[in-house]
Amino acid sequence: MKKTILMTLLFLMSGLVSQAQNQFEQDGVAIPRSIEVQKKPLQLNGYGTRSKAWIDVYVQALYLSQLSQDASFILESEMDMAIRIEIISKLVTSHKLTKNMENGFEKSCGDNHAAMQPRIEMLKSMLADKIVEKDVFILAYNGLEQATFVYKNNELKGKIPGLDFKKALFGIWLAENPADKDLKEELLGKK
């Protein structure tokens, strides 16, 4: 009898441990341990919450095909990678999101901002639909195609060419002067 109870408990506990390893939770958002983008598996590198003026606005996760805590390596790499953003505030609108991304691009691109502007406008047009709480965006770079694919709620909105664009986009959160230094550390798995 004791053996049966012990075996049952061990079985139940192993299921809980297995489930706990498949996802994490941040501010009510389930963050998958891995995702598949264009039939390619990517592993969770880190995640955190982006706050603006003491308001949590979205939960963001960085997925890589090769885990790394080196922001420069990630930005320069041609490996497949993705950023997953789940909106957690009703205050986020398409206009506010794209305006903040534009500010991030200015920091990330530096002197190259004007040359990057046409592709930034492409991204902004892909994010122009109404945004509501629980919307999920995936910004996925495909190294083979050297293009960033933009998804909203699993629907492909379009793709933007160029490794340089990927560097600028991911640089919003991972460059020397990121949008949020704490979030950068979390995405790199350092916090």
PDB file of C-alpha atoms in Angstrom:
ATOM      1  CA  MET A   1       0.000   0.000   0.000  1.00  0.00           C
ATOM      2  CA  LYS A   2       2.775   2.433   0.942  1.00  0.00           C
ATOM      3  CA  LYS A   3       4.599   1.541  -2.243  1.00  0.00           C
ATOM      4  CA  THR A   4       1.503   2.285  -4.332  1.00  0.00           C
ATOM      5  CA  ILE A   5       0.984   5.676  -2.676  1.00  0.00           C
ATOM      6  CA  LEU A   6       4.657   6.543  -3.076  1.00  0.00           C
ATOM      7  CA  MET A   7       4.646   5.546  -6.754  1.00  0.00           C
ATOM      8  CA  THR A   8       1.475   7.568  -7.363  1.00  0.00           C
ATOM      9  CA  LEU A   9       3.021  10.638  -5.714  1.00  0.00           C
ATOM     10  CA  LEU A  10       6.218  10.275  -7.729  1.00  0.00           C
ATOM     11  CA  PHE A  11       4.235   9.939 -10.943  1.00  0.00           C
ATOM     12  CA  LEU A  12       2.184  13.063 -10.184  1.00  0.00           C
ATOM     13  CA  MET A  13       5.258  15.048  -9.184  1.00  0.00           C
ATOM     14  CA  SER A  14       7.133  14.079 -12.348  1.00  0.00           C
ATOM     15  CA  GLY A  15       4.218  15.434 -14.391  1.00  0.00           C
ATOM     16  CA  LEU A  16       4.341  18.729 -12.504  1.00  0.00           C
ATOM     17  CA  VAL A  17       8.090  19.061 -12.961  1.00  0.00           C
ATOM     18  CA  SER A  18       7.790  18.253 -16.658  1.00  0.00           C
ATOM     19  CA  GLN A  19       5.028  20.836 -17.109  1.00  0.00           C
ATOM     20  CA  ALA A  20       6.951  23.455 -15.136  1.00  0.00           C
ATOM     21  CA  GLN A  21       9.926  23.054 -17.477  1.00  0.00           C
ATOM     22  CA  ASN A  22       7.825  23.573 -20.605  1.00  0.00           C
ATOM     23  CA  GLN A  23       6.814  27.126 -19.762  1.00  0.00           C
ATOM     24  CA  PHE A  24       7.362  29.980 -17.361  1.00  0.00           C
ATOM     25  CA  GLU A  25       5.008  32.691 -16.159  1.00  0.00           C
ATOM     26  CA  GLN A  26       5.585  36.438 -16.019  1.00  0.00           C
ATOM     27  CA  ASP A  27       2.846  38.911 -15.091  1.00  0.00           C
ATOM     28  CA  GLY A  28       0.126  36.427 -15.997  1.00  0.00           C
ATOM     29  CA  VAL A  29       1.685  35.531 -19.352  1.00  0.00           C
ATOM     30  CA  ALA A  30       2.688  31.941 -20.121  1.00  0.00           C
ATOM     31  CA  ILE A  31       6.105  31.969 -21.757  1.00  0.00           C
ATOM     32  CA  PRO A  32       6.907  28.822 -23.725  1.00  0.00           C
ATOM     33  CA  ARG A  33      10.319  27.237 -23.120  1.00  0.00           C
ATOM     34  CA  SER A  34      10.621  26.821 -26.882  1.00  0.00           C
ATOM     35  CA  ILE A  35       8.761  27.946 -29.980  1.00  0.00           C
ATOM     36  CA  GLU A  36       8.767  26.881 -33.599  1.00  0.00           C
ATOM     37  CA  VAL A  37       8.991  29.525 -36.295  1.00  0.00           C
ATOM     38  CA  GLN A  38       8.865  28.451 -39.927  1.00  0.00           C
ATOM     39  CA  LYS A  39       9.335  24.830 -38.822  1.00  0.00           C
ATOM     40  CA  LYS A  40      12.541  25.702 -36.964  1.00  0.00           C
ATOM     41  CA  PRO A  41      12.794  25.207 -33.194  1.00  0.00           C
ATOM     42  CA  LEU A  42      14.040  28.112 -31.071  1.00  0.00           C
ATOM     43  CA  GLN A  43      14.884  27.958 -27.366  1.00  0.00           C
ATOM     44  CA  LEU A  44      14.024  30.548 -24.739  1.00  0.00           C
ATOM     45  CA  ASN A  45      17.104  32.625 -23.930  1.00  0.00           C
ATOM     46  CA  GLY A  46      15.456  35.031 -21.465  1.00  0.00           C
ATOM     47  CA  TYR A  47      12.321  37.032 -20.756  1.00  0.00           C
ATOM     48  CA  GLY A  48      11.074  40.065 -18.868  1.00  0.00           C
ATOM     49  CA  THR A  49       8.486  42.797 -18.653  1.00  0.00           C
ATOM     50  CA  ARG A  50       8.773  46.161 -20.395  1.00  0.00           C
ATOM     51  CA  SER A  51       7.510  48.945 -18.177  1.00  0.00           C
ATOM     52  CA  LYS A  52       6.921  52.537 -19.144  1.00  0.00           C
ATOM     53  CA  ALA A  53       6.203  55.193 -16.506  1.00  0.00           C
ATOM     54  CA  TRP A  54       5.645  52.482 -13.851  1.00  0.00           C
ATOM     55  CA  ILE A  55       3.090  50.688 -16.024  1.00  0.00           C
ATOM     56  CA  ASP A  56       3.808  47.172 -17.300  1.00  0.00           C
ATOM     57  CA  VAL A  57       3.057  47.266 -21.031  1.00  0.00           C
ATOM     58  CA  TYR A  58       4.261  43.959 -22.478  1.00  0.00           C
ATOM     59  CA  VAL A  59       6.089  40.752 -21.665  1.00  0.00           C
ATOM     60  CA  GLN A  60       8.937  40.032 -24.033  1.00  0.00           C
ATOM     61  CA  ALA A  61      10.952  36.882 -24.631  1.00  0.00           C
ATOM     62  CA  LEU A  62      14.053  36.239 -26.718  1.00  0.00           C
ATOM     63  CA  TYR A  63      14.353  32.897 -28.525  1.00  0.00           C
ATOM     64  CA  LEU A  64      17.564  31.696 -30.164  1.00  0.00           C
ATOM     65  CA  SER A  65      18.755  28.652 -32.060  1.00  0.00           C
ATOM     66  CA  GLN A  66      21.975  28.850 -30.008  1.00  0.00           C
ATOM     67  CA  LEU A  67      21.637  30.249 -26.468  1.00  0.00           C
ATOM     68  CA  SER A  68      23.909  33.160 -25.565  1.00  0.00           C
ATOM     69  CA  GLN A  69      24.378  35.867 -22.951  1.00  0.00           C
ATOM     70  CA  ASP A  70      26.482  37.952 -25.340  1.00  0.00           C
ATOM     71  CA  ALA A  71      24.395  40.767 -26.834  1.00  0.00           C
ATOM     72  CA  SER A  72      27.015  41.617 -29.478  1.00  0.00           C
ATOM     73  CA  PHE A  73      27.177  38.006 -30.626  1.00  0.00           C
ATOM     74  CA  ILE A  74      23.369  37.858 -30.917  1.00  0.00           C
ATOM     75  CA  LEU A  75      23.153  41.124 -32.842  1.00  0.00           C
ATOM     76  CA  GLU A  76      25.925  40.172 -35.283  1.00  0.00           C
ATOM     77  CA  SER A  77      24.787  36.572 -35.711  1.00  0.00           C
ATOM     78  CA  GLU A  78      22.988  35.260 -38.770  1.00  0.00           C
ATOM     79  CA  MET A  79      21.382  32.444 -36.760  1.00  0.00           C
ATOM     80  CA  ASP A  80      17.612  32.117 -36.565  1.00  0.00           C
ATOM     81  CA  MET A  81      16.091  34.034 -33.658  1.00  0.00           C
ATOM     82  CA  ALA A  82      12.835  35.607 -32.548  1.00  0.00           C
ATOM     83  CA  ILE A  83      11.410  38.120 -30.162  1.00  0.00           C
ATOM     84  CA  ARG A  84       7.966  37.344 -28.744  1.00  0.00           C
ATOM     85  CA  ILE A  85       5.961  40.267 -27.359  1.00  0.00           C
ATOM     86  CA  GLU A  86       2.647  39.795 -25.552  1.00  0.00           C
ATOM     87  CA  ILE A  87       0.681  42.957 -24.784  1.00  0.00           C
ATOM     88  CA  ILE A  88      -0.471  43.147 -21.147  1.00  0.00           C
ATOM     89  CA  SER A  89      -1.818  46.703 -20.959  1.00  0.00           C
ATOM     90  CA  LYS A  90      -4.940  48.238 -22.451  1.00  0.00           C
ATOM     91  CA  LEU A  91      -2.942  51.460 -22.790  1.00  0.00           C
ATOM     92  CA  VAL A  92      -0.822  50.046 -25.644  1.00  0.00           C
ATOM     93  CA  THR A  93      -1.969  51.237 -29.054  1.00  0.00           C
ATOM     94  CA  SER A  94      -0.483  50.720 -32.475  1.00  0.00           C
ATOM     95  CA  HIS A  95       0.559  54.374 -32.554  1.00  0.00           C
ATOM     96  CA  LYS A  96       2.308  54.196 -29.170  1.00  0.00           C
ATOM     97  CA  LEU A  97       4.046  50.905 -29.971  1.00  0.00           C
ATOM     98  CA  THR A  98       5.363  52.084 -33.332  1.00  0.00           C
ATOM     99  CA  LYS A  99       6.374  55.480 -31.903  1.00  0.00           C
ATOM    100  CA  ASN A 100       8.397  53.772 -29.176  1.00  0.00           C
ATOM    101  CA  MET A 101       9.948  51.423 -31.721  1.00  0.00           C
ATOM    102  CA  GLU A 102      10.851  54.435 -33.877  1.00  0.00           C
ATOM    103  CA  ASN A 103      12.638  55.973 -30.872  1.00  0.00           C
ATOM    104  CA  GLY A 104      14.387  52.642 -30.292  1.00  0.00           C
ATOM    105  CA  PHE A 105      15.488  52.494 -33.933  1.00  0.00           C
ATOM    106  CA  GLU A 106      16.991  55.996 -33.661  1.00  0.00           C
ATOM    107  CA  LYS A 107      19.206  54.776 -30.794  1.00  0.00           C
ATOM    108  CA  SER A 108      19.931  51.408 -32.371  1.00  0.00           C
ATOM    109  CA  CYS A 109      20.705  52.631 -35.912  1.00  0.00           C
ATOM    110  CA  GLY A 110      22.653  55.767 -35.077  1.00  0.00           C
ATOM    111  CA  ASP A 111      23.939  57.374 -38.290  1.00  0.00           C
ATOM    112  CA  ASN A 112      22.302  54.636 -40.390  1.00  0.00           C
ATOM    113  CA  HIS A 113      18.758  55.630 -39.335  1.00  0.00           C
ATOM    114  CA  ALA A 114      17.881  57.535 -42.538  1.00  0.00           C
ATOM    115  CA  ALA A 115      18.962  54.616 -44.743  1.00  0.00           C
ATOM    116  CA  MET A 116      16.929  52.220 -42.583  1.00  0.00           C
ATOM    117  CA  GLN A 117      13.779  54.418 -42.603  1.00  0.00           C
ATOM    118  CA  PRO A 118      11.975  52.748 -45.568  1.00  0.00           C
ATOM    119  CA  ARG A 119      12.175  49.349 -43.839  1.00  0.00           C
ATOM    120  CA  ILE A 120      11.182  50.874 -40.497  1.00  0.00           C
ATOM    121  CA  GLU A 121       8.090  52.214 -42.254  1.00  0.00           C
ATOM    122  CA  MET A 122       7.394  48.694 -43.583  1.00  0.00           C
ATOM    123  CA  LEU A 123       7.468  47.388 -40.002  1.00  0.00           C
ATOM    124  CA  LYS A 124       5.230  50.193 -38.776  1.00  0.00           C
ATOM    125  CA  SER A 125       2.668  49.384 -41.480  1.00  0.00           C
ATOM    126  CA  MET A 126       2.685  45.723 -40.361  1.00  0.00           C
ATOM    127  CA  LEU A 127       1.916  46.861 -36.805  1.00  0.00           C
ATOM    128  CA  ALA A 128      -0.788  49.346 -37.838  1.00  0.00           C
ATOM    129  CA  ASP A 129      -3.815  47.171 -36.958  1.00  0.00           C
ATOM    130  CA  LYS A 130      -5.614  47.807 -33.693  1.00  0.00           C
ATOM    131  CA  ILE A 131      -3.748  46.344 -30.715  1.00  0.00           C
ATOM    132  CA  VAL A 132      -5.571  44.834 -27.762  1.00  0.00           C
ATOM    133  CA  GLU A 133      -4.478  43.205 -24.537  1.00  0.00           C
ATOM    134  CA  LYS A 134      -3.236  39.604 -25.099  1.00  0.00           C
ATOM    135  CA  ASP A 135      -2.101  40.277 -28.691  1.00  0.00           C
ATOM    136  CA  VAL A 136       1.109  38.381 -29.412  1.00  0.00           C
ATOM    137  CA  PHE A 137       3.748  39.585 -31.856  1.00  0.00           C
ATOM    138  CA  ILE A 138       6.612  37.443 -33.114  1.00  0.00           C
ATOM    139  CA  LEU A 139       9.503  39.204 -34.841  1.00  0.00           C
ATOM    140  CA  ALA A 140      11.488  36.303 -36.284  1.00  0.00           C
ATOM    141  CA  TYR A 141      14.752  36.490 -38.169  1.00  0.00           C
ATOM    142  CA  ASN A 142      15.468  33.751 -40.712  1.00  0.00           C
ATOM    143  CA  GLY A 143      19.214  33.570 -41.344  1.00  0.00           C
ATOM    144  CA  LEU A 144      18.905  31.595 -44.563  1.00  0.00           C
ATOM    145  CA  GLU A 145      16.561  34.157 -46.132  1.00  0.00           C
ATOM    146  CA  GLN A 146      18.199  37.093 -44.333  1.00  0.00           C
ATOM    147  CA  ALA A 147      14.770  38.499 -43.557  1.00  0.00           C
ATOM    148  CA  THR A 148      12.699  39.347 -40.504  1.00  0.00           C
ATOM    149  CA  PHE A 149       9.192  37.894 -40.506  1.00  0.00           C
ATOM    150  CA  VAL A 150       6.484  39.747 -38.576  1.00  0.00           C
ATOM    151  CA  TYR A 151       3.582  37.796 -37.072  1.00  0.00           C
ATOM    152  CA  LYS A 152       0.591  39.031 -35.111  1.00  0.00           C
ATOM    153  CA  ASN A 153      -1.421  36.355 -33.319  1.00  0.00           C
ATOM    154  CA  ASN A 154       0.202  33.688 -35.540  1.00  0.00           C
ATOM    155  CA  GLU A 155      -0.751  35.518 -38.755  1.00  0.00           C
ATOM    156  CA  LEU A 156       2.128  36.492 -41.028  1.00  0.00           C
ATOM    157  CA  LYS A 157       1.958  40.249 -41.644  1.00  0.00           C
ATOM    158  CA  GLY A 158       5.007  40.402 -43.891  1.00  0.00           C
ATOM    159  CA  LYS A 159       8.767  40.184 -44.098  1.00  0.00           C
ATOM    160  CA  ILE A 160      11.501  42.775 -44.114  1.00  0.00           C
ATOM    161  CA  PRO A 161      14.817  42.038 -45.852  1.00  0.00           C
ATOM    162  CA  GLY A 162      18.292  42.443 -44.470  1.00  0.00           C
ATOM    163  CA  LEU A 163      20.645  41.335 -41.744  1.00  0.00           C
ATOM    164  CA  ASP A 164      21.240  45.027 -41.064  1.00  0.00           C
ATOM    165  CA  PHE A 165      17.527  45.486 -40.339  1.00  0.00           C
ATOM    166  CA  LYS A 166      17.567  42.534 -37.921  1.00  0.00           C
ATOM    167  CA  LYS A 167      20.561  44.059 -36.131  1.00  0.00           C
ATOM    168  CA  ALA A 168      18.744  47.385 -35.800  1.00  0.00           C
ATOM    169  CA  LEU A 169      15.455  45.793 -34.706  1.00  0.00           C
ATOM    170  CA  PHE A 170      16.957  43.470 -32.099  1.00  0.00           C
ATOM    171  CA  GLY A 171      19.282  46.317 -31.135  1.00  0.00           C
ATOM    172  CA  ILE A 172      16.282  48.217 -29.758  1.00  0.00           C
ATOM    173  CA  TRP A 173      16.444  45.825 -26.795  1.00  0.00           C
ATOM    174  CA  LEU A 174      20.020  44.464 -26.976  1.00  0.00           C
ATOM    175  CA  ALA A 175      22.298  47.312 -28.148  1.00  0.00           C
ATOM    176  CA  GLU A 176      24.684  49.270 -25.935  1.00  0.00           C
ATOM    177  CA  ASN A 177      21.953  51.839 -25.247  1.00  0.00           C
ATOM    178  CA  PRO A 178      18.768  49.704 -25.151  1.00  0.00           C
ATOM    179  CA  ALA A 179      15.192  50.821 -24.547  1.00  0.00           C
ATOM    180  CA  ASP A 180      15.313  49.203 -21.084  1.00  0.00           C
ATOM    181  CA  LYS A 181      18.609  48.079 -19.492  1.00  0.00           C
ATOM    182  CA  ASP A 182      16.924  45.735 -17.000  1.00  0.00           C
ATOM    183  CA  LEU A 183      14.923  44.072 -19.779  1.00  0.00           C
ATOM    184  CA  LYS A 184      18.130  43.625 -21.803  1.00  0.00           C
ATOM    185  CA  GLU A 185      19.709  41.744 -18.896  1.00  0.00           C
ATOM    186  CA  GLU A 186      16.585  39.589 -18.538  1.00  0.00           C
ATOM    187  CA  LEU A 187      16.494  38.772 -22.261  1.00  0.00           C
ATOM    188  CA  LEU A 188      20.139  37.724 -22.045  1.00  0.00           C
ATOM    189  CA  GLY A 189      19.275  35.408 -19.158  1.00  0.00           C
ATOM    190  CA  LYS A 190      21.453  37.342 -16.720  1.00  0.00           C
ATOM    191  CA  LYS A 191      18.680  38.247 -14.265  1.00  0.00           C
TER     192      LYS A 191
END
